Structure formats: C-alpha cells, structure tokens
Amino acid sequence: AVVIDLFSCQVVDWSLGGHMTRQLVMGALRVAWFRRGPDKSSGLIFHSDRLNPPRLRADFQNLLKGYGMRSSMSPKG
C-alpha cells in the first residue's frame, strides 16, 4: 500500500505485506496523515483502486471520514 501526495509527487508512506490486509492499508493512511498533519477542513481527496472485501471498504471509508477526507475510487477495469 502506497500513499502518494499528488501535489508534490512524493511518497508519504508505504507498507508491504504478503497480502492486502485491513491493517496494512489503514496503517499506511494513518501514518501518512500524521506525517503530513493536514487540517481536517483542508478538503483532501483520497483516491484509490477498488478495495475488497466490502468490510475493508466500510472501515476505510469511516477512517477517511474521521480525518475529514473525501473518497474517490477507480471503477473496475
């Protein structure tokens, strides 16, 4: 899982694992958020590929909302 700031084109955080787990994905976002320390009212948009399974999507959406971020996801294919 890689979190990239598209404005600066810099990698903010990354995590590696044998499988795409809930902890891996959400952990990368948490560390990236705390490294950058953006204001919750900054209107950040987090774009990602589709997240599976549905439980991960729901947990991830809740985390984004907690940080005041909006979500954007790519369609299948």
Tab-separated table of C-alpha atoms in Angstrom, residues 8-76:
chain	number	residue	atom	x	y	z
A	8	SER	CA	4.166	17.280	-4.528
A	9	CYS	CA	4.570	13.872	-6.265
A	10	GLN	CA	6.138	12.478	-3.089
A	11	VAL	CA	5.560	9.154	-1.378
A	12	VAL	CA	4.171	10.000	2.065
A	13	ASP	CA	4.042	6.438	3.419
A	14	TRP	CA	4.109	2.834	2.268
A	15	SER	CA	3.536	-0.598	3.764
A	16	LEU	CA	4.489	-4.026	2.460
A	17	GLY	CA	2.928	-7.368	3.252
A	18	GLY	CA	2.198	-10.772	1.799
A	19	HIS	CA	-1.490	-9.911	1.474
A	20	MET	CA	-3.572	-6.755	1.237
A	21	THR	CA	-4.900	-6.689	4.790
A	22	ARG	CA	-7.041	-4.191	6.648
A	23	GLN	CA	-4.136	-3.327	8.962
A	24	LEU	CA	-1.726	-2.772	6.071
A	25	VAL	CA	-3.985	-0.400	4.131
A	26	MET	CA	-5.358	1.553	7.050
A	27	GLY	CA	-1.954	1.713	8.718
A	28	ALA	CA	-0.409	3.369	5.657
A	29	LEU	CA	-3.142	6.022	5.652
A	30	ARG	CA	-2.806	6.670	9.402
A	31	VAL	CA	0.965	7.172	9.219
A	32	ALA	CA	0.644	9.382	6.117
A	33	TRP	CA	-1.979	11.515	7.871
A	34	PHE	CA	0.164	12.025	10.969
A	35	ARG	CA	3.308	12.739	8.940
A	36	ARG	CA	1.591	15.494	6.967
A	37	GLY	CA	-0.678	16.784	9.740
A	38	PRO	CA	-3.230	18.407	7.432
A	39	ASP	CA	-6.141	20.417	8.775
A	40	LYS	CA	-9.409	18.461	8.757
A	41	SER	CA	-11.055	21.299	6.857
A	42	SER	CA	-8.462	21.179	4.041
A	43	GLY	CA	-10.821	19.285	1.700
A	44	LEU	CA	-8.387	16.470	0.917
A	45	ILE	CA	-9.475	13.783	-1.532
A	46	PHE	CA	-8.054	10.275	-1.176
A	47	HIS	CA	-8.080	8.393	-4.487
A	48	SER	CA	-7.598	4.629	-4.503
A	49	ASP	CA	-8.152	1.497	-6.505
A	50	ARG	CA	-11.162	-0.533	-5.523
A	51	LEU	CA	-10.865	-2.018	-2.043
A	52	ASN	CA	-12.047	-5.559	-1.319
A	53	PRO	CA	-13.655	-7.119	0.668
A	54	PRO	CA	-16.652	-4.882	1.470
A	55	ARG	CA	-15.752	-4.784	5.202
A	56	LEU	CA	-12.398	-3.180	4.358
A	57	ARG	CA	-14.160	-0.571	2.215
A	58	ALA	CA	-16.534	0.324	5.058
A	59	ASP	CA	-13.723	0.558	7.643
A	60	PHE	CA	-11.587	2.613	5.261
A	61	GLN	CA	-14.460	4.993	4.488
A	62	ASN	CA	-15.030	5.506	8.222
A	63	LEU	CA	-11.334	6.272	8.714
A	64	LEU	CA	-11.394	8.808	5.869
A	65	LYS	CA	-14.468	10.490	7.338
A	66	GLY	CA	-12.749	10.680	10.715
A	67	TYR	CA	-9.901	12.595	9.064
A	68	GLY	CA	-12.325	14.845	7.166
A	69	MET	CA	-11.269	13.390	3.811
A	70	ARG	CA	-13.408	12.574	0.792
A	71	SER	CA	-13.015	9.342	-1.132
A	72	SER	CA	-12.539	8.727	-4.845
A	73	MET	CA	-12.273	5.178	-6.219
A	74	SER	CA	-11.426	3.830	-9.654
A	75	PRO	CA	-14.043	1.672	-11.378
A	76	LYS	CA	-13.380	-1.980	-12.161
